[in-house]
Tab-separated table of C-alpha atoms and ligand atoms in Angstrom:
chain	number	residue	atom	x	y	z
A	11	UNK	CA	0.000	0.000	0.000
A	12	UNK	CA	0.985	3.762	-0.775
A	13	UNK	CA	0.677	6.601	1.267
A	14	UNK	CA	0.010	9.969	-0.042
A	15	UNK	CA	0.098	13.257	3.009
A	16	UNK	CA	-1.779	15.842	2.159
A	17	UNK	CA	-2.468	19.251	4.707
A	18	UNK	CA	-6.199	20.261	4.783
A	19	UNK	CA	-5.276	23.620	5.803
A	20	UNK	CA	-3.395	26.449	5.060
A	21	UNK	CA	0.252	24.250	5.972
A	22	UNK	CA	2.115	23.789	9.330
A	23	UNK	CA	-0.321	20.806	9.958
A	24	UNK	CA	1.872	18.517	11.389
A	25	UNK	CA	2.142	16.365	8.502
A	26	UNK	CA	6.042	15.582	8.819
A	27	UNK	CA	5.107	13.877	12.243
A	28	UNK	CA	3.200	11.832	10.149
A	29	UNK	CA	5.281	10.807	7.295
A	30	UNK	CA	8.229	10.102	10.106
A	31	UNK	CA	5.681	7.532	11.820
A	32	UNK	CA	4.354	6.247	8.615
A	33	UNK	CA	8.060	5.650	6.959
A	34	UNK	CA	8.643	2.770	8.725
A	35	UNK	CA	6.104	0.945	6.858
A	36	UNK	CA	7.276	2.225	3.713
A	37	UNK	CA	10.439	1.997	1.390
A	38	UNK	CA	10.659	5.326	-0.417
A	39	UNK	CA	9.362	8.820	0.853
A	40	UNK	CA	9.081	11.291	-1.613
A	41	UNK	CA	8.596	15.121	-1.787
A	42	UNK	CA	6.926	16.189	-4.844
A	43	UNK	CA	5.752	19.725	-5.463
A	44	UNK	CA	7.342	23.215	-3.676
A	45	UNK	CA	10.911	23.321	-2.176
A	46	UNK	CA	12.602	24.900	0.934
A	47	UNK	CA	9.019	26.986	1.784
A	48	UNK	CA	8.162	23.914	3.217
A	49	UNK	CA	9.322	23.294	7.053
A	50	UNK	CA	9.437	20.498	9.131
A	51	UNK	CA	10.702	19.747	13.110
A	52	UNK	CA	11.078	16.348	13.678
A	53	UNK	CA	11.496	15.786	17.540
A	54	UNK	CA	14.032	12.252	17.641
A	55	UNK	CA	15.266	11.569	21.427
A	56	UNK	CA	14.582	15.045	22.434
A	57	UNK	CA	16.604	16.007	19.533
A	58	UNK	CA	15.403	18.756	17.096
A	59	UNK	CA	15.327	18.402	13.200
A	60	UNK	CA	14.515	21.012	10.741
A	61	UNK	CA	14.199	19.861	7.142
A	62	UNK	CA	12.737	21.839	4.717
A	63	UNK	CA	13.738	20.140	1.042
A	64	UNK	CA	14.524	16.401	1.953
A	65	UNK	CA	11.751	14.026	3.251
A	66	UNK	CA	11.131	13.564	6.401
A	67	UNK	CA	12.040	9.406	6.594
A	68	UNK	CA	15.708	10.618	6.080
A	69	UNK	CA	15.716	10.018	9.930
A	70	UNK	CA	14.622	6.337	9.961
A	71	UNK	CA	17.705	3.710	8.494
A	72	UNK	CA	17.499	2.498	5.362
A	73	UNK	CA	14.517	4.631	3.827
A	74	UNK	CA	15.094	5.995	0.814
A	75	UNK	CA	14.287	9.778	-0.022
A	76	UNK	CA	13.222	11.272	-3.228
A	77	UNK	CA	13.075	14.892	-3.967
A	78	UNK	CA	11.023	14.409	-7.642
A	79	UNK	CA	10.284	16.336	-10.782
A	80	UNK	CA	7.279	18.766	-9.352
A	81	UNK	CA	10.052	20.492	-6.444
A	82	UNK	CA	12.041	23.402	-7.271
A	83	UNK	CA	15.235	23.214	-5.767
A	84	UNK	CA	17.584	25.682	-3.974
A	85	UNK	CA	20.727	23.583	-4.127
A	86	UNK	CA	22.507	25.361	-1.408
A	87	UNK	CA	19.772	24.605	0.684
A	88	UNK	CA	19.789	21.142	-0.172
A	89	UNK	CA	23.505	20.669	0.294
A	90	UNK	CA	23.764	22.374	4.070
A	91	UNK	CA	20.425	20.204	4.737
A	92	UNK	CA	22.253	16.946	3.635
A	93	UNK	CA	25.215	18.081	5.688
A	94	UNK	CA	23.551	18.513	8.885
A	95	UNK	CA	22.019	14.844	9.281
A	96	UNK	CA	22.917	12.505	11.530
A	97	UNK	CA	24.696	10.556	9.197
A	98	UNK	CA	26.327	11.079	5.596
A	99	UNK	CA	23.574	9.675	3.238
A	100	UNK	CA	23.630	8.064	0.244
A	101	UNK	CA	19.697	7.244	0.229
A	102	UNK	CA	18.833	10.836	-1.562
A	103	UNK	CA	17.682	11.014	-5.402
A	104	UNK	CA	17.303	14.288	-6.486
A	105	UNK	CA	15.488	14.469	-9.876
A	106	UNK	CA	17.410	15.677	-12.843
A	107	UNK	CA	14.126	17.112	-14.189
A	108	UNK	CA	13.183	19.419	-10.584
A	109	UNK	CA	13.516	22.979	-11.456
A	110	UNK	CA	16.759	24.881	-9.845
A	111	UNK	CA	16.279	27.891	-7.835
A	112	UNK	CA	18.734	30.680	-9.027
A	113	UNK	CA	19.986	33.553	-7.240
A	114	UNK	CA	18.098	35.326	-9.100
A	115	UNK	CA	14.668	33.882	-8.392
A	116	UNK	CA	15.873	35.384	-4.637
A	117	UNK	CA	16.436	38.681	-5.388
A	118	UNK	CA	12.930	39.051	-7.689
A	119	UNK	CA	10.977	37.971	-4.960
A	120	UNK	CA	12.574	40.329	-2.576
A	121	UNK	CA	10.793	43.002	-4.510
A	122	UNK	CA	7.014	41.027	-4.552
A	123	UNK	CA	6.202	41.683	-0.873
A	124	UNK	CA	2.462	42.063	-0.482
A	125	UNK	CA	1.564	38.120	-0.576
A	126	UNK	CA	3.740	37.062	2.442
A	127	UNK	CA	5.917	34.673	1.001
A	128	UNK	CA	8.453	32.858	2.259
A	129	UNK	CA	11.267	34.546	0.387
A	130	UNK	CA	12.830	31.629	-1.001
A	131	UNK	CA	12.375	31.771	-4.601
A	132	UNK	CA	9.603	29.599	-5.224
A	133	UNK	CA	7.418	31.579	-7.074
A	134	UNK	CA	10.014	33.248	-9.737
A	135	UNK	CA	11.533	29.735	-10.036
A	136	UNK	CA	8.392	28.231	-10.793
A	137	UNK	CA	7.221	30.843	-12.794
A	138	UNK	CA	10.098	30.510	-15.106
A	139	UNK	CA	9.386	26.903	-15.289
A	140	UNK	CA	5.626	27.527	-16.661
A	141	UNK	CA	7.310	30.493	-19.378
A	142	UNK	CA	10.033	27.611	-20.039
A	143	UNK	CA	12.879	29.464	-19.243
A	144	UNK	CA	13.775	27.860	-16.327
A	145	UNK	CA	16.559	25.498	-15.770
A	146	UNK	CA	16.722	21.706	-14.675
A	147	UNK	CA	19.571	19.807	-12.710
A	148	UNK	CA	19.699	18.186	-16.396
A	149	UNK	CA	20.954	20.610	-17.911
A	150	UNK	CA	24.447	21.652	-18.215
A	151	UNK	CA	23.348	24.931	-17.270
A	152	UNK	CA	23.093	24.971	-13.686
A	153	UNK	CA	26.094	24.064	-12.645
A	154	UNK	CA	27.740	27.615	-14.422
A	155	UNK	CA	25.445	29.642	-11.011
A	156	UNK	CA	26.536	27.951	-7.911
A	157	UNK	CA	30.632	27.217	-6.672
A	158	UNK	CA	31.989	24.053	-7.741
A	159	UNK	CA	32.081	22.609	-4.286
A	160	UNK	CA	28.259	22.458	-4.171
A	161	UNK	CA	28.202	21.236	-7.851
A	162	UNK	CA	30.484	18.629	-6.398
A	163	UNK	CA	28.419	17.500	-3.518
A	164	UNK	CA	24.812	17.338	-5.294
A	165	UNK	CA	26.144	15.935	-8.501
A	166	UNK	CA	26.224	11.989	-7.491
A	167	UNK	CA	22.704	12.750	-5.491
A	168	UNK	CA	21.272	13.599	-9.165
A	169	UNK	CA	19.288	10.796	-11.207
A	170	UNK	CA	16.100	9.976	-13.075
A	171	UNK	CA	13.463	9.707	-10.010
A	172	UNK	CA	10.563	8.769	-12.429
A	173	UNK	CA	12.576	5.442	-13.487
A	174	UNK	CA	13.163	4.811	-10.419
A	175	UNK	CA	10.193	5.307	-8.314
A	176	UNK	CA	8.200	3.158	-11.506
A	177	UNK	CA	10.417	0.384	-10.612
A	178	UNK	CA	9.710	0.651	-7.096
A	179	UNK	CA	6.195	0.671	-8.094
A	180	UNK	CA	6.810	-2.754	-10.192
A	181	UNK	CA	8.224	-4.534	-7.452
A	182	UNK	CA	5.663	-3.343	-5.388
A	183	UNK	CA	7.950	-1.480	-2.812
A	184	UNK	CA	6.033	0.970	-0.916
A	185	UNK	CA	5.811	4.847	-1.249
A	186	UNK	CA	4.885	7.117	1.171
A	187	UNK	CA	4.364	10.752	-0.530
A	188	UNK	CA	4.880	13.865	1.974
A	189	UNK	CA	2.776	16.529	0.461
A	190	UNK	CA	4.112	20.189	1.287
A	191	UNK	CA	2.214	23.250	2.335
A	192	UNK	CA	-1.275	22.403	1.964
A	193	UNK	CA	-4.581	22.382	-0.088
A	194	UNK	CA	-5.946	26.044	0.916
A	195	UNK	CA	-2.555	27.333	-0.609
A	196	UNK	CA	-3.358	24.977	-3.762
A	197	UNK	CA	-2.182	27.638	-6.710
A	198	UNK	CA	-5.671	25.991	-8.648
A	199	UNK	CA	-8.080	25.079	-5.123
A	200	UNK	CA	-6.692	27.611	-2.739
A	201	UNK	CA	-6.889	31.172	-1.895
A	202	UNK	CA	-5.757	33.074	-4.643
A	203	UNK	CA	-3.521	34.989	-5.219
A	204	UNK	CA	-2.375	33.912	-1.441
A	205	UNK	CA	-1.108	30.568	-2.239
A	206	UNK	CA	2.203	29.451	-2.997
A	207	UNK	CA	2.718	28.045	-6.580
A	208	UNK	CA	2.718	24.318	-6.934
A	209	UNK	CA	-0.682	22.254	-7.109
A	210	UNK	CA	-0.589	21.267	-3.192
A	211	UNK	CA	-3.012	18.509	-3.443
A	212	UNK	CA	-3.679	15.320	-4.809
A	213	UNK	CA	-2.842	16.565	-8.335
A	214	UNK	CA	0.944	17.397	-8.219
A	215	UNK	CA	1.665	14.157	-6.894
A	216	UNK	CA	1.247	12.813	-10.583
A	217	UNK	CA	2.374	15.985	-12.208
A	218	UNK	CA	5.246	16.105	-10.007
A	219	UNK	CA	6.408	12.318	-10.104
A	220	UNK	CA	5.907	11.401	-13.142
A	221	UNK	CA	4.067	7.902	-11.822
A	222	UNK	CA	0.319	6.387	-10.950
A	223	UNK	CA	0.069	4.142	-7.740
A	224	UNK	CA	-2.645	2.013	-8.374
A	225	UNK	CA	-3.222	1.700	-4.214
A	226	UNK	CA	-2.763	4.664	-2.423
A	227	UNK	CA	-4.171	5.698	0.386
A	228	UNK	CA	-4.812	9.313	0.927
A	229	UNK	CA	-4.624	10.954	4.486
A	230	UNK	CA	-5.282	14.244	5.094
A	231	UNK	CA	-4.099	15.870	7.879
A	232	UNK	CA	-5.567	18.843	10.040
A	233	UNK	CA	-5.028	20.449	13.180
A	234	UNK	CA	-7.824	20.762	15.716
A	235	UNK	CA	-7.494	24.426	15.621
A	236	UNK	CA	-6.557	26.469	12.256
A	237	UNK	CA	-3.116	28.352	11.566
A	238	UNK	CA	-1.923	30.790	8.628
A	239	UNK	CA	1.400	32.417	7.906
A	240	UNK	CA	1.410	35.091	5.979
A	241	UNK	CA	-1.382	37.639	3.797
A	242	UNK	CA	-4.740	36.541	3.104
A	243	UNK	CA	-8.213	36.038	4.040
A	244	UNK	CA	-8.678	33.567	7.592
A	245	UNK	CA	-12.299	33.352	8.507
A	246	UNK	CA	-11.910	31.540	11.654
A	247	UNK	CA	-8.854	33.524	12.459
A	248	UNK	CA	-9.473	34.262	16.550
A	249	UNK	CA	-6.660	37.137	17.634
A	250	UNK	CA	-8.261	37.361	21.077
A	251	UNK	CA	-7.027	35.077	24.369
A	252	UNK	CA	-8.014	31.980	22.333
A	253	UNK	CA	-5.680	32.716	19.391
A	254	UNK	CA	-3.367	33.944	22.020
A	255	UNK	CA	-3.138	30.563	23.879
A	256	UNK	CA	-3.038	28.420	20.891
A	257	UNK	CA	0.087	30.501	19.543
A	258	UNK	CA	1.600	30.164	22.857
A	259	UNK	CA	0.726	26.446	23.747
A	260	UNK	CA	1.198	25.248	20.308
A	261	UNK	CA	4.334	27.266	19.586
A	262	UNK	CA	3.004	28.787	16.319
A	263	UNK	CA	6.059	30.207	15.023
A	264	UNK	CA	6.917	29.647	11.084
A	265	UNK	CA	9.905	26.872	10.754
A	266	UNK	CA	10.785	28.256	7.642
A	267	UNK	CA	10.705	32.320	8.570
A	268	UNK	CA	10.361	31.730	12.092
A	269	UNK	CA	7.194	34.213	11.604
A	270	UNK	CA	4.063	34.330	14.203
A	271	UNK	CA	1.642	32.378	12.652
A	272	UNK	CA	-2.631	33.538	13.118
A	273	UNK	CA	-4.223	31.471	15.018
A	274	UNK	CA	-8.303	30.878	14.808
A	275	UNK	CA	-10.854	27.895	15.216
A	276	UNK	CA	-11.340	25.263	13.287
A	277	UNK	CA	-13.006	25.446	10.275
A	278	UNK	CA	-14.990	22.416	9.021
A	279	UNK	CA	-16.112	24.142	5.990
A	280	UNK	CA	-12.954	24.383	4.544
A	281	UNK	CA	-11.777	21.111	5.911
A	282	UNK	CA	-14.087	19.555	4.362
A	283	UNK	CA	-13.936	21.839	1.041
A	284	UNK	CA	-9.945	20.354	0.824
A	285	UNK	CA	-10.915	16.819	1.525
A	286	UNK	CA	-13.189	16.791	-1.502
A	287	UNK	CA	-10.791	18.057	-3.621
A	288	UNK	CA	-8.076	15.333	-2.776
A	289	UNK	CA	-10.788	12.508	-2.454
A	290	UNK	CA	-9.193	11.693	1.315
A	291	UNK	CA	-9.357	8.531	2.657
A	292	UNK	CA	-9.427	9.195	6.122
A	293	UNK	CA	-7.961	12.381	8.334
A	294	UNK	CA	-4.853	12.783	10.725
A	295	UNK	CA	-5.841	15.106	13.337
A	296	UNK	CA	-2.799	16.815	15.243
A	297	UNK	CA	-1.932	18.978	18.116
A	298	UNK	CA	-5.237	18.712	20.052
A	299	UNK	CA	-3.835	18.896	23.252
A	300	UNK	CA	-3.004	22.076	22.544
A	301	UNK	CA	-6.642	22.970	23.316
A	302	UNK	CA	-6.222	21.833	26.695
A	303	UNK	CA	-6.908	24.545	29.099
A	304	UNK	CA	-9.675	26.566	26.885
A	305	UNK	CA	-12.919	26.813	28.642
A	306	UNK	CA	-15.066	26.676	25.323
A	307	UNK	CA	-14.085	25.620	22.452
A	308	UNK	CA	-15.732	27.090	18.897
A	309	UNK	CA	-16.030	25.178	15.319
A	310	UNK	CA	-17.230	26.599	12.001
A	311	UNK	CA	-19.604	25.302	10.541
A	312	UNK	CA	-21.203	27.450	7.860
A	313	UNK	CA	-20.199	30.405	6.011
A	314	UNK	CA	-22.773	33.227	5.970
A	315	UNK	CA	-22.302	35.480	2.593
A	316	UNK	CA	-25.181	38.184	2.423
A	317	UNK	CA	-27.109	35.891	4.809
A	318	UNK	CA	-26.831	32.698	2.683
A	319	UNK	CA	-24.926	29.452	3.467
A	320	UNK	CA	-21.544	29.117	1.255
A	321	UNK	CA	-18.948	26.775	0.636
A	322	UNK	CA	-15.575	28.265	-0.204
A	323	UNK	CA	-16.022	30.864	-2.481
A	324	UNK	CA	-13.707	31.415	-5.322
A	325	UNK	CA	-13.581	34.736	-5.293
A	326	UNK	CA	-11.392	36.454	-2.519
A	327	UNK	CA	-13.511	39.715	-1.600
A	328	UNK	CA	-16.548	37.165	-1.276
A	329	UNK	CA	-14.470	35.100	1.245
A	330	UNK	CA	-13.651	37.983	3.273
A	331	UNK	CA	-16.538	39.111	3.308
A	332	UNK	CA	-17.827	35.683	4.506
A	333	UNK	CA	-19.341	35.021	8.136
A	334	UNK	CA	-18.372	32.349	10.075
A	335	UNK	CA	-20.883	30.222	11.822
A	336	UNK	CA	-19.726	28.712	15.056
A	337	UNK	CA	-21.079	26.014	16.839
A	338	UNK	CA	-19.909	26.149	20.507
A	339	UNK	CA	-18.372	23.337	22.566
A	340	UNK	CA	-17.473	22.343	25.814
A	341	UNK	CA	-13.163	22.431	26.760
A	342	UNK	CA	-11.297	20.619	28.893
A	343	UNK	CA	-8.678	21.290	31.084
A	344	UNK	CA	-7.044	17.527	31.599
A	345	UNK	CA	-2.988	17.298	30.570
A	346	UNK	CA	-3.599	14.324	27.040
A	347	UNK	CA	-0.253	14.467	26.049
A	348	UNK	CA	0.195	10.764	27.488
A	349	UNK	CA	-2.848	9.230	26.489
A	350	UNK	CA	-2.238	6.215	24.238
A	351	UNK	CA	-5.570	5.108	23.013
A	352	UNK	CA	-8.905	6.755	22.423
A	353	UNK	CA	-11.184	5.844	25.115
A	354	UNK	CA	-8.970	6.783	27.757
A	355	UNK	CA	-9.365	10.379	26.167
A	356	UNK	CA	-11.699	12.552	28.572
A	357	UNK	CA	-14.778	12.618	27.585
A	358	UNK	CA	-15.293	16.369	25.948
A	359	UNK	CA	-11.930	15.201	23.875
A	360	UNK	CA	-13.696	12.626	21.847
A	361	UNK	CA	-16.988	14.628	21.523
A	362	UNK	CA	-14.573	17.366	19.874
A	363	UNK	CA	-12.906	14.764	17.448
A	364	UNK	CA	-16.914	12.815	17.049
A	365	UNK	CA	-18.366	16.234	16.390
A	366	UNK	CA	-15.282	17.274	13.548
A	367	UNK	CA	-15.476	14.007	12.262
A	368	UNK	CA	-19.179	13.859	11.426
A	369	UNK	CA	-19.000	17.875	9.688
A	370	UNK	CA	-15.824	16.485	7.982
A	371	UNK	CA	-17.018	13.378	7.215
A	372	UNK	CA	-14.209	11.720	7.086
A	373	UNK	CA	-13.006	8.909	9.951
A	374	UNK	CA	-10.360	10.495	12.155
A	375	UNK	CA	-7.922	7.984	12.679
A	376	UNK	CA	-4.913	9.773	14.225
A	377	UNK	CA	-4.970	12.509	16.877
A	378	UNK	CA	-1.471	14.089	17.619
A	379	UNK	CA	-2.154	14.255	21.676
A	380	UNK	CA	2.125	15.981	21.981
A	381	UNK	CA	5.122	17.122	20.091
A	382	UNK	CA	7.360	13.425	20.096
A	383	UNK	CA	7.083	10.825	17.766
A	384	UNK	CA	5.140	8.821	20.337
A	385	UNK	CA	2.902	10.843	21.175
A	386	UNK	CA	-0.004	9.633	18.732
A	387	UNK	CA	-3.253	7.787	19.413
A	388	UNK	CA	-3.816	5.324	16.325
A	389	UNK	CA	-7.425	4.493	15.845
A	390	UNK	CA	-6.974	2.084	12.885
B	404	IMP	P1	5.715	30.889	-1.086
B	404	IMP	O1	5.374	29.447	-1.073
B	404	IMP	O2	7.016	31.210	-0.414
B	404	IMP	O3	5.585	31.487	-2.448
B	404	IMP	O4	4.610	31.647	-0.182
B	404	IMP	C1	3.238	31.717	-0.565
B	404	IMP	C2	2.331	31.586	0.644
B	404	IMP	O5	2.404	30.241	1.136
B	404	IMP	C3	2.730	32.480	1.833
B	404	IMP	O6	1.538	32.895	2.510
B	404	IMP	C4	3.522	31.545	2.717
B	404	IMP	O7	3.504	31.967	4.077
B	404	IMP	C5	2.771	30.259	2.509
B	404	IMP	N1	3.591	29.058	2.753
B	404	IMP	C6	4.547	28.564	1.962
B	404	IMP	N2	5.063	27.443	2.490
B	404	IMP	C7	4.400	27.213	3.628
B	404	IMP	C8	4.453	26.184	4.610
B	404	IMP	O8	5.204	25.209	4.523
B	404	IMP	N3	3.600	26.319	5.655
B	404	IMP	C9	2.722	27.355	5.751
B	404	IMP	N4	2.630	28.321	4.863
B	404	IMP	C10	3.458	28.264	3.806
């Protein structure tokens, strides 16, 4: 079986907790679409990780990593990122047909400020990819913009991923796929123009790999409350003690800009907007102990737009201009972090995750309960 991660939300999910659980049952992880916007902490033996270009399974033995076609790829990034692993790997395959990010893609984004972006290139890179100017680790090209000792380093990492990743698929070795950023910042599904500028759902993985798994399972993942970094339109966006305790308790700071990331309530009309679109199988729901401590808890469940009900508009003045509809909850105040299975959950917990889980619906069947790779409750 396959695995494909997908975030529900607008990113920061939690989804690299995932794929490190999930890539011990699987051979090859793979990141497909974006690049070094992306941002992962891995917590191993109280030990921090921050990857942002290479897949989070780097950190399990023997998995092997693929950064695919659909990335765009800052190779000095990549290189300091190999370098500061545990160990010196030889499991990375960087596709000779992912996009490089220039120097130059830097600087032209330093002058596009109003859409909050992470600065790293991504969206000049990837627009000169779509005008087909752009330049691939295939060609000759890229090696005349970068020093010769990062040439060096990345060259032997460089390969055909598609070939390789089909024959994985022939001898049925597994592939776990770690989507990046997530469906609300889909450049086609999401918020537009705030959205980064890959297809962040189920569509780039095909676009971006070049291969069709015939079994794949599809999990999205959400967090119990909703988070945004950077401009655009948050409905359920909460900047009052609420907000202020979930950025506190759930450390909401960007792992790629370090940025304060808005903090609202979650918002089961968009949840369930982005699990349509990617046709989930089933939903990973993380950092709900983070709610711990709130006295009443508040979940959207309609959007009002000149008094009628909406689903996600497409038009941005129409979503800002959108009113939530909140249905509210009882809290809790118990500690869950060391919970292990879901009955022993108090019992306001599991009417949170029953009541998301029927306005999603869509079976729940992780909760992320704490920050280390143990601490999730497995309901499958
Ligand atoms: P870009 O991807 O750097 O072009 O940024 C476009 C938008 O996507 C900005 O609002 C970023 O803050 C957001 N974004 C990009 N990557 C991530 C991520 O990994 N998590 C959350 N937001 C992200």
């Amino acid at each position: 079986m396959n695995t494909a991660i997908i975030g529900l939300q607008w990113g920061d999910e939690g989804k690299g907790k995932l794929v490190d659980l999930l890539s011990e049952d699987h051979e090859f992880i793979v990141r497909f679409q974006g690049g070094a916007n992306a941002g992962h902490t891995i917590v191993v033996d109280d030990k921090k990780y921050k990857l942002h270009l290479i897949p989070s399974g780097i950190l399990r033995p023997q998995k092997k990593c693929v950064i695919s076609n659909g990335v765009v790829v800052d190779p000095k990034i990549l290189v300091n990122e190999i370098k500061n692993l545990p160990e010196n790997h030889a499991r990375i395959y960087l596709s000779d047909r992912a996009h490089v990010i220039l120097p130059e893609h830097i600087e032209k984004e330093n002058k596009l400020t109003h859409l909050g972006t992470t600065k790293k290139g991504i969206g000049p890179a990837y627009t000169d990819k779509v005008s087909r100017s752009g330049i691939r680790f295939c060609d000759k090209k890229w090696v005349e913009y970068f020093d010769s000792d990062i040439v060096r380093f990345l060259s032997p990492y460089i390969c055909d991923t598609r070939l390789l990743l089909q024959e994985a698929l022939e001898k049925k070795e597994s592939i776990l796929f770690e989507g990046a950023q997530a469906t609300m910042l889909d450049i086609d599904h999401g918020t537009y123009p705030y959205v980064t500028s890959s297809n962040t759902s189920i569509g780039g993985l095909y676009t971006g790999t070049g291969i069709r798994p015939r079994d794949l399972k599809i999990i999205g993942v959400a967090k119990a409350y909703t988070t945004r970094v950077g401009a655009g339109p948050f409905p359920t966006e909460d900047t009052g003690k609420a907000g202020i305790h979930m950025q506190e308790v759930g450390q909401e700071f960007g792992t790629t800009t370090g940025r304060k990331r808005r903090c609202g309530w979650f918002d089961s009309v968009g949840v369930k907007y982005s699990s349509q679109i990617n046709g989930i199988d089933e939903i990973a729901l993380t950092k709900l102990d983070v709610l711990s401590g709130l006295n009443d808890l508040y979940i959207c469940i309609n959007y009002l737009l000149n008094g009628k009900q909406k689903t996600i508009p497409s038009n941005l003045e129409d979503l800002q201009n959108c009113i939530p509809v909140y249905t509210q909850i009882a809290g809790w105040h118990e500690d869950i972090s060391n919970v292990k299975t879901f009955n022993d959950l108090p019992f306001n917990v599991r009417k949170y995750v029953d009541l998301l889980e029927e306005l999603v619906k869509a079976p729940i069947t992780y909760i992320g309960v704490g920050a280390g790779r143990d601490k999730i409750i497995k309901r499958c």
